[in-house]
Coordinates of C-alpha atoms in Angstrom, one line a residue:
M923 CA -10.0 -20.9 57.5
V924 CA -13.0 -22.6 58.7
S925 CA -11.2 -25.3 61.5
K926 CA -12.9 -28.5 60.8
V927 CA -12.4 -29.3 64.6
S928 CA -12.5 -25.9 66.6
G929 CA -15.1 -24.5 64.2
E930 CA -12.9 -21.3 64.7
V931 CA -11.6 -18.8 62.0
C932 CA -8.9 -18.8 60.9
G933 CA -6.7 -15.5 62.9
T934 CA -4.2 -14.6 60.1
C935 CA -6.6 -14.6 56.9
E936 CA -10.1 -14.5 58.5
G937 CA -11.2 -17.1 56.5
R938 CA -10.5 -16.1 53.1
T939 CA -7.9 -18.6 52.8
Y940 CA -5.5 -15.8 51.4
V941 CA -3.1 -13.2 53.0
I942 CA -2.2 -9.9 51.4
E943 CA 1.2 -8.3 52.9
R944 CA 3.8 -5.9 51.4
Q945 CA 5.9 -7.2 49.7
G946 CA 9.2 -4.2 48.7
D947 CA 7.1 -1.8 46.6
R948 CA 4.2 -4.2 46.1
A949 CA 0.8 -6.1 47.5
H950 CA 1.7 -9.5 47.0
A951 CA -0.8 -12.5 48.4
R952 CA -0.4 -15.5 49.5
V953 CA -1.6 -19.1 50.1
C954 CA -2.7 -18.5 54.0
S955 CA -0.8 -21.6 56.3
C956 CA -3.8 -22.7 57.2
S957 CA -4.7 -24.2 53.7
V958 CA -1.3 -24.7 52.3
R959 CA -2.6 -28.6 53.5
C960 CA -5.7 -28.8 52.0
P961 CA -8.2 -30.8 54.0
L962 CA -9.9 -31.5 50.6
C963 CA -7.8 -33.5 49.0
E964 CA -5.4 -33.4 51.7
G965 CA -2.6 -31.9 48.8
R966 CA -3.5 -34.2 46.2
G967 CA -4.4 -31.2 44.1
F968 CA -7.7 -33.0 42.8
T969 CA -11.1 -34.5 43.7
Y970 CA -13.9 -36.9 43.1
E971 CA -16.8 -35.5 41.6
V972 CA -20.0 -37.7 41.1
K973 CA -21.8 -37.2 37.8
E974 CA -24.5 -38.8 36.1
Q975 CA -25.2 -38.9 32.8
T976 CA -27.8 -41.1 30.2
F977 CA -26.5 -43.4 27.8
S978 CA -28.9 -45.7 26.6
A979 CA -32.5 -46.0 27.4
K980 CA -32.9 -49.2 27.9
V981 CA -30.4 -49.0 30.5
G982 CA -31.0 -45.7 32.0
P983 CA -28.8 -43.0 34.0
K984 CA -25.8 -44.3 35.6
R985 CA -23.5 -42.3 37.8
Y986 CA -19.6 -42.8 37.8
E987 CA -17.1 -40.9 39.7
V988 CA -14.3 -37.8 37.6
L989 CA -11.2 -36.1 38.5
V990 CA -11.4 -32.4 38.8
P991 CA -9.0 -30.2 40.2
C992 CA -9.9 -29.3 43.9
V993 CA -11.1 -25.8 45.0
C994 CA -7.1 -25.4 46.3
Q995 CA -5.9 -24.8 42.9
H996 CA -8.8 -22.2 41.9
R997 CA -7.4 -20.7 45.0
A998 CA -3.6 -20.7 43.8
K999 CA -4.3 -19.4 40.1
R1000 CA -6.2 -16.6 41.5
V1001 CA -3.2 -15.4 44.3
A1002 CA -0.6 -15.8 41.2
L1003 CA -2.9 -13.7 38.8
F1004 CA -3.1 -11.1 41.7
N1005 CA 0.7 -11.2 42.4
D1006 CA 0.2 -9.9 38.3
I1007 CA -1.5 -6.9 38.6
G1008 CA 1.3 -5.0 40.1
L1009 CA -0.7 -3.2 42.9
P1010 CA 1.7 -0.7 45.0
G1011 CA 2.6 -2.1 48.6
V1012 CA 0.7 0.7 50.3
T1013 CA -2.5 -0.4 49.2
S1014 CA -2.0 -4.1 50.6
H1015 CA -4.7 -3.0 53.6
A1016 CA -6.9 -1.5 50.7
S1017 CA -10.5 -3.1 51.3
F1018 CA -14.2 -1.4 51.4
E1019 CA -14.9 -1.7 55.1
N1020 CA -11.7 0.1 55.7
Y1021 CA -12.0 2.6 53.4
R1022 CA -13.2 6.5 54.7
A1023 CA -15.5 8.6 53.4
A1024 CA -15.7 12.0 55.0
N1025 CA -18.6 13.5 52.5
E1026 CA -21.1 12.6 50.5
A1027 CA -19.1 12.0 47.2
Q1028 CA -16.0 9.9 48.8
D1029 CA -19.2 7.8 50.1
R1030 CA -20.4 7.8 46.5
A1031 CA -17.1 6.9 44.9
R1032 CA -17.3 3.7 47.6
N1033 CA -20.7 3.1 47.0
L1034 CA -20.2 2.8 43.0
A1035 CA -16.8 0.5 43.6
M1036 CA -18.6 -1.2 45.9
H1037 CA -21.4 -2.4 43.2
F1038 CA -19.2 -2.1 40.4
S1039 CA -17.2 -5.2 41.8
H1040 CA -19.9 -7.2 43.1
H1041 CA -22.2 -7.6 40.1
F1042 CA -19.4 -7.8 38.1
D1043 CA -20.9 -9.7 35.0
K1044 CA -17.9 -12.0 33.6
A1045 CA -19.9 -13.1 30.4
G1046 CA -21.0 -9.3 29.1
V1047 CA -19.7 -5.8 29.0
N1048 CA -19.1 -3.9 32.3
K1049 CA -18.9 0.3 32.9
G1050 CA -15.8 1.1 34.7
F1051 CA -15.7 4.3 36.6
M1052 CA -13.7 7.4 36.9
L1053 CA -12.7 9.0 40.1
S1054 CA -11.7 12.9 40.6
G1055 CA -10.8 14.6 43.7
P1056 CA -7.7 15.6 45.7
V1057 CA -4.4 13.6 47.2
G1058 CA -4.8 11.1 49.7
T1059 CA -9.0 11.3 48.9
G1060 CA -9.0 6.8 48.6
K1061 CA -8.9 6.7 45.0
T1062 CA -6.0 4.3 44.7
H1063 CA -7.7 3.1 48.4
L1064 CA -10.6 2.2 46.3
M1065 CA -9.3 1.1 42.8
A1066 CA -7.3 -1.6 44.7
A1067 CA -9.7 -3.1 46.8
T1068 CA -12.1 -3.7 43.6
L1069 CA -9.0 -5.1 41.5
K1070 CA -8.8 -7.9 45.0
H1071 CA -12.4 -8.7 44.9
L1072 CA -12.3 -9.1 41.3
V1073 CA -9.2 -11.2 40.4
L1074 CA -8.9 -13.3 43.7
E1075 CA -13.1 -14.0 44.3
L1076 CA -13.9 -13.6 40.7
G1077 CA -10.7 -15.3 38.8
L1078 CA -9.9 -12.3 36.3
A1079 CA -7.1 -11.2 35.0
A1080 CA -6.4 -7.4 35.8
R1081 CA -3.1 -5.1 35.6
Y1082 CA -3.1 -1.2 38.0
V1083 CA -0.5 1.0 36.1
E1084 CA 0.3 4.4 37.2
I1085 CA 0.8 6.0 34.0
S1086 CA 3.7 8.5 34.0
L1087 CA 5.2 5.0 35.1
L1088 CA 4.1 3.3 32.5
Y1089 CA 5.8 5.9 29.7
A1090 CA 9.2 5.2 32.0
T1091 CA 8.5 2.0 31.4
I1092 CA 8.0 2.3 27.6
R1093 CA 11.2 4.2 27.2
R1094 CA 13.3 2.2 28.7
G1095 CA 11.7 0.0 26.7
F1096 CA 12.9 1.7 23.0
Q1097 CA 16.8 1.5 24.6
E1098 CA 16.1 -2.4 24.9
G1099 CA 15.1 -2.8 21.3
K1100 CA 11.6 -3.2 22.1
S1101 CA 8.6 -1.4 20.3
G1102 CA 5.7 0.6 22.6
G1103 CA 3.3 -1.9 21.2
E1104 CA 4.8 -5.0 23.1
I1105 CA 4.3 -2.8 26.2
I1106 CA 1.0 -1.5 25.4
G1107 CA -0.5 -4.9 23.8
P1108 CA -1.0 -7.0 27.0
L1109 CA -2.7 -4.1 29.2
S1110 CA -5.1 -3.8 25.7
D1111 CA -6.2 -7.3 26.3
V1112 CA -6.6 -8.2 30.0
A1113 CA -9.3 -8.3 31.2
V1114 CA -9.9 -5.1 33.6
L1115 CA -7.0 -1.7 33.9
A1116 CA -6.9 0.5 36.3
I1117 CA -5.2 3.3 35.3
D1118 CA -4.2 5.5 38.0
E1119 CA -2.9 9.2 37.6
M1120 CA -4.4 10.1 34.7
G1121 CA -3.5 12.8 32.9
K1122 CA -0.3 13.1 34.4
G1123 CA 2.8 14.3 32.6
R1124 CA 4.1 16.4 29.9
G1125 CA 1.8 16.4 27.0
S1126 CA 4.0 15.7 24.7
Q1127 CA 3.1 13.6 21.5
F1128 CA 4.9 10.7 22.8
E1129 CA 2.5 10.3 25.9
M1130 CA -0.5 11.6 23.6
E1131 CA -0.1 9.2 20.9
T1132 CA 0.9 5.8 23.6
L1133 CA -2.3 7.2 25.7
D1134 CA -4.4 7.4 22.7
E1135 CA -3.7 3.7 21.6
L1136 CA -4.2 2.3 25.0
I1137 CA -7.7 3.7 25.2
A1138 CA -8.4 3.0 21.7
R1139 CA -7.6 -0.6 21.8
R1140 CA -9.6 -1.1 24.4
Y1141 CA -12.4 1.2 23.9
N1142 CA -12.8 -0.7 20.3
A1143 CA -12.9 -4.0 22.1
G1144 CA -15.2 -3.1 25.0
R1145 CA -13.2 -3.9 27.2
T1146 CA -13.4 -2.7 31.2
T1147 CA -11.1 0.2 32.3
L1148 CA -10.8 1.7 35.5
F1149 CA -9.2 5.1 36.4
A1150 CA -8.2 7.7 38.6
T1151 CA -7.4 11.4 38.8
N1152 CA -5.8 14.9 39.7
Y1153 CA -7.4 16.4 37.4
S1154 CA -11.3 17.8 37.6
L1155 CA -14.0 16.2 35.3
E1156 CA -16.3 19.3 34.8
P1157 CA -17.3 19.5 31.1
E1158 CA -16.2 23.5 31.6
R1159 CA -14.3 25.6 32.6
R1160 CA -16.0 27.8 35.3
A1161 CA -15.7 32.0 34.4
S1162 CA -13.8 32.1 38.0
R1163 CA -12.4 28.8 38.7
T1164 CA -11.4 29.3 43.0
A1165 CA -8.3 27.9 44.2
A1166 CA -7.6 24.5 44.9
P1167 CA -6.0 23.7 48.3
A1168 CA -2.4 22.9 48.2
G1169 CA -1.8 19.5 47.5
Y1170 CA -5.0 19.0 45.0
H1171 CA -2.3 18.4 42.8
R1172 CA 1.7 17.6 43.0
P1173 CA 3.7 20.0 44.5
A1174 CA 5.9 21.9 41.7
E1175 CA 6.7 25.5 41.5
D1176 CA 4.4 27.4 42.2
A1177 CA 3.3 29.6 38.5
K1178 CA 3.5 26.1 37.5
S1179 CA 1.5 24.6 40.1
A1180 CA -1.3 27.5 39.5
L1181 CA -1.3 26.6 36.1
R1182 CA -2.4 23.1 36.5
E1183 CA -4.8 23.7 39.2
Q1184 CA -6.7 25.6 36.2
E1185 CA -6.4 22.7 34.2
L1186 CA -9.4 19.9 33.6
L1187 CA -9.3 16.1 32.4
R1188 CA -10.8 17.3 29.1
E1189 CA -8.2 20.0 28.4
R1190 CA -4.5 17.1 29.5
V1191 CA -6.3 14.0 27.2
G1192 CA -7.7 15.2 24.7
E1193 CA -11.3 15.9 22.7
R1194 CA -10.9 12.6 21.6
I1195 CA -10.3 10.5 24.4
Y1196 CA -11.9 12.5 26.6
S1197 CA -15.1 11.6 24.4
R1198 CA -14.1 7.9 24.8
L1199 CA -13.8 8.3 28.6
C1200 CA -17.4 9.2 28.8
E1201 CA -18.5 6.8 27.1
M1202 CA -16.2 4.0 29.1
C1203 CA -16.6 5.2 32.9
T1204 CA -19.4 6.8 35.2
F1205 CA -17.7 9.6 36.2
V1206 CA -17.3 10.5 40.6
E1207 CA -16.0 14.5 41.8
M1208 CA -14.6 14.6 45.2
P1209 CA -14.8 18.2 46.4
K1210 CA -11.5 20.1 46.1
D1211 CA -12.0 20.7 49.9
T1212 CA -12.0 16.6 50.3
P1213 CA -9.3 16.2 53.3
D1214 CA -6.2 14.5 52.7
R1215 CA -5.9 11.5 54.8
R1216 CA -2.2 11.2 55.4
R1217 CA -2.0 14.4 55.9
L1218 CA -5.0 14.3 58.5
I1219 CA -3.0 11.3 60.2
Q1220 CA 0.6 13.2 59.9
E1221 CA -1.4 16.0 62.2
A1222 CA -3.1 14.2 64.3
D1223 CA 0.7 12.1 65.1
M1224 CA 2.3 15.7 65.8
R1225 CA 0.1 16.5 68.2
P1226 CA 1.2 16.5 71.7
G1227 CA 0.2 13.8 73.6
S1228 CA -1.3 11.4 70.3
P1229 CA -0.6 8.1 70.3
P1230 CA 1.0 7.3 66.9
T1231 CA -2.2 6.2 64.4
G1232 CA 0.7 4.8 62.0
S1233 CA 0.1 4.6 58.1
R1234 CA -3.4 3.7 57.9
G1235 CA -5.8 5.7 56.0
T1236 CA -8.3 6.3 52.7
G1237 CA -4.5 5.6 50.1
R1238 CA -4.5 7.9 47.4

């Protein structure tokens, strides 16, 4: 926020009036201390707005004041919406500005996410996006930056889920007497849903039915969904695929890992779901030789005489 006295921008929130921090395993937003007591309404929560209306042709237009919610109330509501997203704590720093692209595909992914965020039509239908690539190339980073903008700047309701954790949550729900629909329902109805690690899992009947129901509900309702995956978006498997660099998929036994490197997202989710994804999303795939930003930071920290760079990077 800009101080009325000095004209300086708050050094904590940099004028945004809110701060995003890591709180446990989640990213958490709060109203900045510079804006806790709103200078517009002085903490009352409402302001007066002058309106003009013609009640009779003889009297003509009349001006009058009405009570309206102050902008600080909208800010508080958006902060609360952000804390319902469920973004991982490691993405609390994520923004479009600090995303570092190492190749043209990453640059295209960032531009796609930025354009989607800044041109989102709250009254219309918005095509989501699917980001594919090796681990450590910023897919989760870009989804987090997108959700931050949609929620905190536009006031949309959104949710983030990692698909394997969703399966685990539903299984725990069964033990507590809940149905899968009770957990999927809110995810089906939210304005924007981000699904991370698409294609991950055992591929069991339970997982495939859960994913199919969630995608079908959102597809039929025309709701916007964002995805990130480690699996290739190529339509067909190549005759001789070159081996992906270590780390493209989650660590596992060599034999199983080699098999996963051959898999396409289409094979992981099935033809029905993949066909719908093609209509729901714009695809961007990062090359398999795209560097793992986290690994580069760690290797730089290990060089003799190098100052620690910390954990800041492009995210997952």
